[in-house]
PDB file of N, CA, C and O in Angstrom:
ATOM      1  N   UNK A  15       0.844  -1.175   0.000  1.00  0.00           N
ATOM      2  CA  UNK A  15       0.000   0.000   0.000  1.00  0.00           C
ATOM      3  C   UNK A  15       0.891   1.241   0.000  1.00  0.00           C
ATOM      4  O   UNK A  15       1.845   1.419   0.758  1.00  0.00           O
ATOM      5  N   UNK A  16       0.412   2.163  -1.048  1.00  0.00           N
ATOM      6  CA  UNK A  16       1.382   3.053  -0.469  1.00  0.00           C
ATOM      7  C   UNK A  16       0.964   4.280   0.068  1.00  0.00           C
ATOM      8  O   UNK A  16       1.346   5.233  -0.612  1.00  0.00           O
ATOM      9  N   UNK A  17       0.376   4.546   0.957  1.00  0.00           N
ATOM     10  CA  UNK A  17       0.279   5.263   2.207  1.00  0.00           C
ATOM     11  C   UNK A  17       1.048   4.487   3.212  1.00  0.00           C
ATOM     12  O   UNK A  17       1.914   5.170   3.759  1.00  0.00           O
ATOM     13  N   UNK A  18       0.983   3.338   3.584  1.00  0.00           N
ATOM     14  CA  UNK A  18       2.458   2.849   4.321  1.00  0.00           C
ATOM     15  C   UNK A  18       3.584   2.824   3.918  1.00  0.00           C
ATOM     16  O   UNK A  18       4.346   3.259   4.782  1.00  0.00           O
ATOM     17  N   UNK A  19       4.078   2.531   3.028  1.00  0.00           N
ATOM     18  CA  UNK A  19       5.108   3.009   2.121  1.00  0.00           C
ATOM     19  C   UNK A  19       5.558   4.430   2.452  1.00  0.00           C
ATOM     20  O   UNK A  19       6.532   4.782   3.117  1.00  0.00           O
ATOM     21  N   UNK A  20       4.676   5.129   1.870  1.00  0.00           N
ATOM     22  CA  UNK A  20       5.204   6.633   2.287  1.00  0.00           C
ATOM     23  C   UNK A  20       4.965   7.313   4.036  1.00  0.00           C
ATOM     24  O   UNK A  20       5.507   8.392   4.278  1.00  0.00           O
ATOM     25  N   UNK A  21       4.182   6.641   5.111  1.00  0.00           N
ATOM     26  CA  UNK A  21       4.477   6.605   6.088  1.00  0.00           C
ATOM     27  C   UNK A  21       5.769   6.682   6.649  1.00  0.00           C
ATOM     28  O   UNK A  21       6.416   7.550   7.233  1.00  0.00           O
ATOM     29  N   UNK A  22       5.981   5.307   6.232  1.00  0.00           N
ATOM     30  CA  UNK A  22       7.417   4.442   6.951  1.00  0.00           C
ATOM     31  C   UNK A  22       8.551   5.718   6.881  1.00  0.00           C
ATOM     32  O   UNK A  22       9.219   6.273   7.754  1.00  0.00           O
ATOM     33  N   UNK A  23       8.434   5.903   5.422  1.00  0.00           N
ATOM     34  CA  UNK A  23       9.070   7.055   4.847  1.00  0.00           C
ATOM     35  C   UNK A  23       9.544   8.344   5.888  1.00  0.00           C
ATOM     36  O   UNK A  23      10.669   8.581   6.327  1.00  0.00           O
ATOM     37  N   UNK A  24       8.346   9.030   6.097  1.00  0.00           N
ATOM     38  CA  UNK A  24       8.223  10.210   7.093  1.00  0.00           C
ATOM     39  C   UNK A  24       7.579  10.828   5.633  1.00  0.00           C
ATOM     40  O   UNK A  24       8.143  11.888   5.361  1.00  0.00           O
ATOM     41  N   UNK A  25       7.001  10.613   5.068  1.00  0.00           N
ATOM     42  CA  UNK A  25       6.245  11.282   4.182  1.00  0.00           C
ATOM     43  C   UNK A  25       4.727  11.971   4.803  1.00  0.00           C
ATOM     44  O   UNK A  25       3.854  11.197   5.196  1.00  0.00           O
ATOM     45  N   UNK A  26       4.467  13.769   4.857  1.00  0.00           N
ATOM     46  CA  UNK A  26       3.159  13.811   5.372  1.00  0.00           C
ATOM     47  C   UNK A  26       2.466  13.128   4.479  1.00  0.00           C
ATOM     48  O   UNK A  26       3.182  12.828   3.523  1.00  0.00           O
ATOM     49  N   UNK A  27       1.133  12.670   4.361  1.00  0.00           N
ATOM     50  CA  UNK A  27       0.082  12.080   3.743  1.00  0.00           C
ATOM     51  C   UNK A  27      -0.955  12.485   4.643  1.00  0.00           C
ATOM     52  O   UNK A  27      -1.048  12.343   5.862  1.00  0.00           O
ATOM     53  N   UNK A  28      -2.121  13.299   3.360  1.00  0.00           N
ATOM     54  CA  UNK A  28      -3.349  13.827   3.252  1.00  0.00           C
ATOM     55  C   UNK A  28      -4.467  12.533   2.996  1.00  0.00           C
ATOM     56  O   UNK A  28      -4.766  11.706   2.135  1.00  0.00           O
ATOM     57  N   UNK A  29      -4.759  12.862   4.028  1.00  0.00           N
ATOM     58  CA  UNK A  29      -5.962  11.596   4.142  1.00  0.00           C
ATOM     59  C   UNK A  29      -7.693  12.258   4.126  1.00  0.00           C
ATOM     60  O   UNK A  29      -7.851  13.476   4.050  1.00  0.00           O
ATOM     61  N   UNK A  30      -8.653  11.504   4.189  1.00  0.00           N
ATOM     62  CA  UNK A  30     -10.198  11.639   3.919  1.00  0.00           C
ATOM     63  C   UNK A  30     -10.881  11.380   5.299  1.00  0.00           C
ATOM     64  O   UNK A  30     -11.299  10.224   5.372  1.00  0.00           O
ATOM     65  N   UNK A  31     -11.060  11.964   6.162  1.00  0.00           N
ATOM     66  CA  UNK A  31     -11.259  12.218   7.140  1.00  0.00           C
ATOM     67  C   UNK A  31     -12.325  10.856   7.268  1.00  0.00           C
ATOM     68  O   UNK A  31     -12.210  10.328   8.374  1.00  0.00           O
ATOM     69  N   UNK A  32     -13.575  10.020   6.159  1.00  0.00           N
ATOM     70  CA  UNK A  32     -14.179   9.464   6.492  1.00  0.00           C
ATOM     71  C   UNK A  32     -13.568   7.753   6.068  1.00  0.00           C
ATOM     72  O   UNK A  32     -14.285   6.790   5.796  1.00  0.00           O
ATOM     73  N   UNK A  33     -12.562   7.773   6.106  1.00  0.00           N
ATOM     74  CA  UNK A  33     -11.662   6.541   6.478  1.00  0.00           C
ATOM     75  C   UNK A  33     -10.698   5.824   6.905  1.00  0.00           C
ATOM     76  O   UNK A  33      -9.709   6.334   7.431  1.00  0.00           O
ATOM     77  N   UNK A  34     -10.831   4.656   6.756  1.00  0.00           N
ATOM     78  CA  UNK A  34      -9.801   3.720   8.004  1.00  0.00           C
ATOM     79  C   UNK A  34      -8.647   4.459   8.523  1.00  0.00           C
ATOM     80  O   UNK A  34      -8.308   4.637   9.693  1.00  0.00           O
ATOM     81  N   UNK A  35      -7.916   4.998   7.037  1.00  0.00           N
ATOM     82  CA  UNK A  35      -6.639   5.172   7.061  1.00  0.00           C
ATOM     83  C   UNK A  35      -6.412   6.944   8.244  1.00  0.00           C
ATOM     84  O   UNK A  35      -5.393   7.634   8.242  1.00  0.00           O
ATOM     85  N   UNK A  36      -7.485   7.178   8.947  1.00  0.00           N
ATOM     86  CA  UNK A  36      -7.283   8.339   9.685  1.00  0.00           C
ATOM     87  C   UNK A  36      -6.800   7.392  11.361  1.00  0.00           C
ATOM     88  O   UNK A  36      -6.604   7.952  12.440  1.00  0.00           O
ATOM     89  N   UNK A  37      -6.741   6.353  11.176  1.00  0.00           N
ATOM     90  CA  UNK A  37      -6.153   5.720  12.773  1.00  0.00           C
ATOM     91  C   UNK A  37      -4.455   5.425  12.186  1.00  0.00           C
ATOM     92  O   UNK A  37      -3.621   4.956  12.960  1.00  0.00           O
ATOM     93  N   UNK A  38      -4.087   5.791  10.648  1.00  0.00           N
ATOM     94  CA  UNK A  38      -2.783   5.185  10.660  1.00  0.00           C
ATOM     95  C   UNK A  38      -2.476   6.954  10.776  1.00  0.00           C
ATOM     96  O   UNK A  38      -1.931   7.212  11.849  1.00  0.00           O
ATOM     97  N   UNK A  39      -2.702   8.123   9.949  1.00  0.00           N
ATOM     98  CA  UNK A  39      -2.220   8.874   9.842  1.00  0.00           C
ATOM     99  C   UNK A  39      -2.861  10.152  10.862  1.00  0.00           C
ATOM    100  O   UNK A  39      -3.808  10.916  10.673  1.00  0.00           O
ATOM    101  N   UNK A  40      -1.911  10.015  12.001  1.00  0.00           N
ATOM    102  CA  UNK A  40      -2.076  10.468  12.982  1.00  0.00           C
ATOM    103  C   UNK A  40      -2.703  12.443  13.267  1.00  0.00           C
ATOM    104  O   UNK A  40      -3.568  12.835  14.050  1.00  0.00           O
ATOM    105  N   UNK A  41      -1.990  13.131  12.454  1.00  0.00           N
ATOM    106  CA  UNK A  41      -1.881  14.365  12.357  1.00  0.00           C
ATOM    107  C   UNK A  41      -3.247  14.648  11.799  1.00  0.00           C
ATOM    108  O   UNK A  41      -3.567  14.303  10.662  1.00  0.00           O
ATOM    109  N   UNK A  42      -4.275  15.471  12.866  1.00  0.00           N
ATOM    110  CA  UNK A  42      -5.358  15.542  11.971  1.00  0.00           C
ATOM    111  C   UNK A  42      -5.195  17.062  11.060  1.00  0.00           C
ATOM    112  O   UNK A  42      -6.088  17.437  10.301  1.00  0.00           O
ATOM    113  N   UNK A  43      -4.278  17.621  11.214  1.00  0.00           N
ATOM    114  CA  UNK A  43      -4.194  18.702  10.502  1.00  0.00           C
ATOM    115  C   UNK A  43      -4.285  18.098   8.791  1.00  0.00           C
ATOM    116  O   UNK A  43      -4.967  18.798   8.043  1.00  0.00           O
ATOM    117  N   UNK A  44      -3.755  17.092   8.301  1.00  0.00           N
ATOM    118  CA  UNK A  44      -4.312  16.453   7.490  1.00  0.00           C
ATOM    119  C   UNK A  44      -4.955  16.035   7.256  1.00  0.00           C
ATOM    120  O   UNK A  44      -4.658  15.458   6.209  1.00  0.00           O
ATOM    121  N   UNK A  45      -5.918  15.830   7.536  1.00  0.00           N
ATOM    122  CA  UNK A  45      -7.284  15.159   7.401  1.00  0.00           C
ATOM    123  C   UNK A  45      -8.065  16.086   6.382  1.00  0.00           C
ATOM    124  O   UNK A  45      -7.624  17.233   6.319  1.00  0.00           O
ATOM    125  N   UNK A  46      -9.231  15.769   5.511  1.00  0.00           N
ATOM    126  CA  UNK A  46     -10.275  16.167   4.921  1.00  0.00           C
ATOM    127  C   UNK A  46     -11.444  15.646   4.729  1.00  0.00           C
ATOM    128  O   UNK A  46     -11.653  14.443   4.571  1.00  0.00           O
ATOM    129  N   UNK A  47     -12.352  16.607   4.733  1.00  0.00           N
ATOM    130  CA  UNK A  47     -13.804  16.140   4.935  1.00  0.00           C
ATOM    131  C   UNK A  47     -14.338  16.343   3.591  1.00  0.00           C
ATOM    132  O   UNK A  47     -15.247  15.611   3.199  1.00  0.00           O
ATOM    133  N   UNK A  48     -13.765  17.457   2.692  1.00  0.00           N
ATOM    134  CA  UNK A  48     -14.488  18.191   1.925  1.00  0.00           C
ATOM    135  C   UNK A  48     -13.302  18.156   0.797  1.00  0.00           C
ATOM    136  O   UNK A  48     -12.140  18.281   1.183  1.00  0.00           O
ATOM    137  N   UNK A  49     -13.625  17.964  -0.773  1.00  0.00           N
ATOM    138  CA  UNK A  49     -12.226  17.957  -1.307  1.00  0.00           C
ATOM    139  C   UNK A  49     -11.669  18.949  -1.533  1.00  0.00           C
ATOM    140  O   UNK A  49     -10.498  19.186  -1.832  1.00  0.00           O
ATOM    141  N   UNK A  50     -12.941  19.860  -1.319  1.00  0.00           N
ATOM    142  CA  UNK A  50     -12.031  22.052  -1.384  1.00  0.00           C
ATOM    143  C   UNK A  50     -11.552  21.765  -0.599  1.00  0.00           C
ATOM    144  O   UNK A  50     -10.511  21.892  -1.245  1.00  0.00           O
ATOM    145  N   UNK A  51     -11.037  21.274   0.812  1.00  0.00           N
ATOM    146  CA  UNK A  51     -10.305  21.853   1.927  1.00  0.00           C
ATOM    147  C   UNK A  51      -8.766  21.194   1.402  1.00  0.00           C
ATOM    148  O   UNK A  51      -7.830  21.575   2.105  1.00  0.00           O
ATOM    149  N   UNK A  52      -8.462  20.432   0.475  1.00  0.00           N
ATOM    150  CA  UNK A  52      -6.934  19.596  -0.107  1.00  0.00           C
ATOM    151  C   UNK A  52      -6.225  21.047   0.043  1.00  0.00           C
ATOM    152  O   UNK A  52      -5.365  21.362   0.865  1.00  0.00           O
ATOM    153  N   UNK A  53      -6.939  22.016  -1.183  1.00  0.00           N
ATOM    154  CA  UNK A  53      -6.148  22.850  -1.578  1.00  0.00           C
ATOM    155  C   UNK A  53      -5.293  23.564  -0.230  1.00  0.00           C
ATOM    156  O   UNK A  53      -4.088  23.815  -0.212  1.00  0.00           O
ATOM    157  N   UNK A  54      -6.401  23.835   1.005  1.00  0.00           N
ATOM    158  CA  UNK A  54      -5.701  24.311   1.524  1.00  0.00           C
ATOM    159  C   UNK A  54      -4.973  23.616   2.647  1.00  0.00           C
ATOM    160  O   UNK A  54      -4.357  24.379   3.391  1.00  0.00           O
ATOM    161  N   UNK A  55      -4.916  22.376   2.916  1.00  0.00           N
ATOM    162  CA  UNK A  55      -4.173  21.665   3.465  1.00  0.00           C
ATOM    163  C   UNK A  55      -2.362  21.751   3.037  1.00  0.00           C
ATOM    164  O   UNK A  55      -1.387  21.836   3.784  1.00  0.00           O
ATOM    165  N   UNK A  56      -2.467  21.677   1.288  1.00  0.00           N
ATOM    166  CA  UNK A  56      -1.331  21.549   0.537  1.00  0.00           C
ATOM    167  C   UNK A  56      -0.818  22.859   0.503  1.00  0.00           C
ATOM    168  O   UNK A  56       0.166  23.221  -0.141  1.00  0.00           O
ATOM    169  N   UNK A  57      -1.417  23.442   1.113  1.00  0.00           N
ATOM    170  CA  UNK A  57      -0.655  25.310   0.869  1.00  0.00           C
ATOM    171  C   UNK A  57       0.083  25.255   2.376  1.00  0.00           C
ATOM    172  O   UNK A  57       1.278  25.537   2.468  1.00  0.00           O
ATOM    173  N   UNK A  58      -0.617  24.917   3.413  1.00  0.00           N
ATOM    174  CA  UNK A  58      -0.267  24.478   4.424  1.00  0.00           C
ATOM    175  C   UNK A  58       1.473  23.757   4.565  1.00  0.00           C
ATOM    176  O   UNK A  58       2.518  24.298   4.925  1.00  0.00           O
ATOM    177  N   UNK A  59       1.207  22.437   4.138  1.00  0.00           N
ATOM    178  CA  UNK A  59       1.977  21.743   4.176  1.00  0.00           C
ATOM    179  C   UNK A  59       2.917  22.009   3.350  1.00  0.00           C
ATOM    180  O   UNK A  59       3.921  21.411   3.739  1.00  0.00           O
ATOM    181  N   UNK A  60       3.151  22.660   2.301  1.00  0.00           N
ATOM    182  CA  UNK A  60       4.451  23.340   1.542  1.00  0.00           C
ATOM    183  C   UNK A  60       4.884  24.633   2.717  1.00  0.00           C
ATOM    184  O   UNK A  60       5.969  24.805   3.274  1.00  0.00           O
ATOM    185  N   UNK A  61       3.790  25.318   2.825  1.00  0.00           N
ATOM    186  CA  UNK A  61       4.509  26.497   3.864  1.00  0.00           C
ATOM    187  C   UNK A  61       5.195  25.828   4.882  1.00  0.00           C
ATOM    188  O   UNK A  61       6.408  25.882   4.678  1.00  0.00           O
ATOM    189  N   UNK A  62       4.949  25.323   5.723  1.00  0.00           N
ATOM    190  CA  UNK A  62       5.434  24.528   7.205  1.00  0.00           C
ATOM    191  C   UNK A  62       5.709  23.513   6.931  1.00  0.00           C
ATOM    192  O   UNK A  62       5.300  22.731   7.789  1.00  0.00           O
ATOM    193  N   UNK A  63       6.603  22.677   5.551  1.00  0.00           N
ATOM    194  CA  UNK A  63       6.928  21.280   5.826  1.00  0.00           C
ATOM    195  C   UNK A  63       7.517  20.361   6.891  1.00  0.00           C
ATOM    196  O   UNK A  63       7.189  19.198   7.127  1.00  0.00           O
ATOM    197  N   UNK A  64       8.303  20.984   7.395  1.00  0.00           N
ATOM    198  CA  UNK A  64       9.620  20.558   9.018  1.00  0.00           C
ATOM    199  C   UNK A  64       8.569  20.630   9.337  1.00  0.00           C
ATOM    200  O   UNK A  64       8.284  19.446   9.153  1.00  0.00           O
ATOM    201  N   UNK A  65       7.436  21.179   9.786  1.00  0.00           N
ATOM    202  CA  UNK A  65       6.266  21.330  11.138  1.00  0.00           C
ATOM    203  C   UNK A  65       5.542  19.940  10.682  1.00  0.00           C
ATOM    204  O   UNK A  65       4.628  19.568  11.418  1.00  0.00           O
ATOM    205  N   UNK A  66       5.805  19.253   9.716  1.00  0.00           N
ATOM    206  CA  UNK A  66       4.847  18.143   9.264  1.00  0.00           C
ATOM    207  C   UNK A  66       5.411  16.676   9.301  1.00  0.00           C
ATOM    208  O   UNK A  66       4.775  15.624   9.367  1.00  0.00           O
ATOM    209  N   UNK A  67       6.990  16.912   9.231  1.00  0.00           N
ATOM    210  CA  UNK A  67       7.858  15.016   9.236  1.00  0.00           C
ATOM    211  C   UNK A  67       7.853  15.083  10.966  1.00  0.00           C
ATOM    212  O   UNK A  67       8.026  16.050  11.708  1.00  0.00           O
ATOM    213  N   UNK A  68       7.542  13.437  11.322  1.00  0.00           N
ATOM    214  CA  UNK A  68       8.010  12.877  12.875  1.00  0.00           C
ATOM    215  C   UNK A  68       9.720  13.184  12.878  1.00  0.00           C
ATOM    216  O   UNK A  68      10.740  13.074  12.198  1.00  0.00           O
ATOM    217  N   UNK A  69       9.144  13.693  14.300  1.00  0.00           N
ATOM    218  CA  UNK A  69      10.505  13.693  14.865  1.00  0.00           C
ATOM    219  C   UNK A  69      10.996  12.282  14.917  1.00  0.00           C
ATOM    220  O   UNK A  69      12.225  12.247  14.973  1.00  0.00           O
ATOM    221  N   UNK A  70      10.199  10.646  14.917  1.00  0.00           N
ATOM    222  CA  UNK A  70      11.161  10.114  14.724  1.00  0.00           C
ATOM    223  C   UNK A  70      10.576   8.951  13.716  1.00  0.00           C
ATOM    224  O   UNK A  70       9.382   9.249  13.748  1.00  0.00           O
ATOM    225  N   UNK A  71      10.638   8.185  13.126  1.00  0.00           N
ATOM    226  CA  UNK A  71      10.148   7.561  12.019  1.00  0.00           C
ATOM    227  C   UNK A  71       9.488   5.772  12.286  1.00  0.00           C
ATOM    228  O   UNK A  71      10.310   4.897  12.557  1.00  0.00           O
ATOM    229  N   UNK A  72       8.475   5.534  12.208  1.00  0.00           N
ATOM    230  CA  UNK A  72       8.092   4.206  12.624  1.00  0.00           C
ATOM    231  C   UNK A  72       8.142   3.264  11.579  1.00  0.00           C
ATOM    232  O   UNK A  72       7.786   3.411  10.410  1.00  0.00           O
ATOM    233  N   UNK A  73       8.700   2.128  12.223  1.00  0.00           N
ATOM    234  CA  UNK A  73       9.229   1.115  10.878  1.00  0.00           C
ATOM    235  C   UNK A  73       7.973   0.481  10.299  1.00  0.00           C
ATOM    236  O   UNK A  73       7.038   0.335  11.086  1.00  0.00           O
ATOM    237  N   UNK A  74       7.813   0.084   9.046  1.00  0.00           N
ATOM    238  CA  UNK A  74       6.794  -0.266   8.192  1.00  0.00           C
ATOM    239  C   UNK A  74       6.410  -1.738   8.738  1.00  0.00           C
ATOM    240  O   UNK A  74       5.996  -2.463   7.833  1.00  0.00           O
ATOM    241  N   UNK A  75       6.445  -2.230   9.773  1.00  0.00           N
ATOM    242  CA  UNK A  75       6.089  -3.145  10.109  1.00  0.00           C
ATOM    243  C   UNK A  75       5.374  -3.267  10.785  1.00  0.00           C
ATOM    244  O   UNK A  75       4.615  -4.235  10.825  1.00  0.00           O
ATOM    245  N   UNK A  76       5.378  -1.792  11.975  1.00  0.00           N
ATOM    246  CA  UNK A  76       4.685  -1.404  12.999  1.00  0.00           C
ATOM    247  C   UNK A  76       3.690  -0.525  12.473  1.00  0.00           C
ATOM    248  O   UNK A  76       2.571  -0.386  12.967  1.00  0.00           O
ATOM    249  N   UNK A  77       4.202   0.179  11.265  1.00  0.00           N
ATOM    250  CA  UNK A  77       2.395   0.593  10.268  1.00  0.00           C
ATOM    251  C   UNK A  77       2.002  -0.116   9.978  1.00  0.00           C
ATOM    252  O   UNK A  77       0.894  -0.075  10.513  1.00  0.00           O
ATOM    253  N   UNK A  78       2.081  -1.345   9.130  1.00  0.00           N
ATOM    254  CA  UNK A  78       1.494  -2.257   8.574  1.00  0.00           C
ATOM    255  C   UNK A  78       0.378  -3.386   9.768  1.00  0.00           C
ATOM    256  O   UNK A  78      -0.635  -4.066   9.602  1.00  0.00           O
ATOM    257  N   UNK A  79       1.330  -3.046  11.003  1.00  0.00           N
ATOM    258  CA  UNK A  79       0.379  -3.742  12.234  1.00  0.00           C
ATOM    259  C   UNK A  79      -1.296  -3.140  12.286  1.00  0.00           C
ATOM    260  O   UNK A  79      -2.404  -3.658  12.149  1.00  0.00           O
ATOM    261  N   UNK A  80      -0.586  -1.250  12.666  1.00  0.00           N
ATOM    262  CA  UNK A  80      -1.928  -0.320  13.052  1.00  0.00           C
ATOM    263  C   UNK A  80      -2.308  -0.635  11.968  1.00  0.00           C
ATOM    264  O   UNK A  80      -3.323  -1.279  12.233  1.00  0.00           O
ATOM    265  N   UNK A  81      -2.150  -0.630  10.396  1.00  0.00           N
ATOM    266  CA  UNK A  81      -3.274  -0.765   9.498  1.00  0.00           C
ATOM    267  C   UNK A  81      -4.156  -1.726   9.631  1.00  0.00           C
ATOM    268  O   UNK A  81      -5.304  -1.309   9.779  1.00  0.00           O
ATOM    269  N   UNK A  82      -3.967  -3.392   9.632  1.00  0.00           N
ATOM    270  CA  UNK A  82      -3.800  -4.031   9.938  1.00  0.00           C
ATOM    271  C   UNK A  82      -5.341  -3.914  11.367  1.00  0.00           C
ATOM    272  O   UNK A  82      -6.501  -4.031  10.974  1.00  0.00           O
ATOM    273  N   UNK A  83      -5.073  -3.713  12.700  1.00  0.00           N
ATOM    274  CA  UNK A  83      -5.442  -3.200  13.814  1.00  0.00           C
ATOM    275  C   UNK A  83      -6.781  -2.225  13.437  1.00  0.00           C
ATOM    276  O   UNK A  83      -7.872  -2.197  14.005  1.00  0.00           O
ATOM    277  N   UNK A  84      -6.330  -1.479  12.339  1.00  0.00           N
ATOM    278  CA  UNK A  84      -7.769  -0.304  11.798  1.00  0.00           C
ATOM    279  C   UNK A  84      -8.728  -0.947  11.670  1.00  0.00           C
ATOM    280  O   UNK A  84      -9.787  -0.781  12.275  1.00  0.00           O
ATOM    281  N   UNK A  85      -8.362  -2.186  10.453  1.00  0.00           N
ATOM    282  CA  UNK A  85      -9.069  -2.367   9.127  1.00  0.00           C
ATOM    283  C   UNK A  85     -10.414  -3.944  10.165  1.00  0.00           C
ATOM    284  O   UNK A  85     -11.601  -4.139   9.903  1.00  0.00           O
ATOM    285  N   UNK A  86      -9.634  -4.624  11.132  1.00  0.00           N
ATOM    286  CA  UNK A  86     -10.370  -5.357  11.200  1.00  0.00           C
ATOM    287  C   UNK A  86     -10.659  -5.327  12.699  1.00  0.00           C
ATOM    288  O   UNK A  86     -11.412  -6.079  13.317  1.00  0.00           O
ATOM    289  N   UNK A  87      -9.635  -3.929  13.348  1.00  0.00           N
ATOM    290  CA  UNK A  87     -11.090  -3.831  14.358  1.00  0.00           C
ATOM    291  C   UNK A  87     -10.292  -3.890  15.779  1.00  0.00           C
ATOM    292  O   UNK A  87     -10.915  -3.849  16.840  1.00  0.00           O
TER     293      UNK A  87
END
């Protein structure tokens, strides 16, 4: 998958506020409800990128768990 992929990474990733994947991607400043609000998420996240990578990076094994943990509960 690659939203874990780019997790593992330290990649921010913009997620849809009405699914699973909002228990992997922690930061709700990313989140969206509405698809007008992307634009301004991504204006966001170019202005303040450093304000957006973990300070420390979780290995794709331990995302792949929480996904994993989301999806069936």
């Amino acid at each position: 998958n690659a939203l874990l992929e780019a997790l593992s990474t330290g990649l921010p990733c913009i997620t849809y506020k009405g699914s699973s994947n909002v228990e992997i991607v922690k930061d709700s400043r990313l989140w969206f409800s509405e698809e007008e609000e992307i634009v301004g998420i991504l204006n966001r996240l170019t202005s303040n990128y450093f304000d957006y990578i973990p300070q420390t990076l979780s290995r794709i094994d331990d995302t792949i768990n929480q996904y994993m943990l989301a999806l069936i509960g």
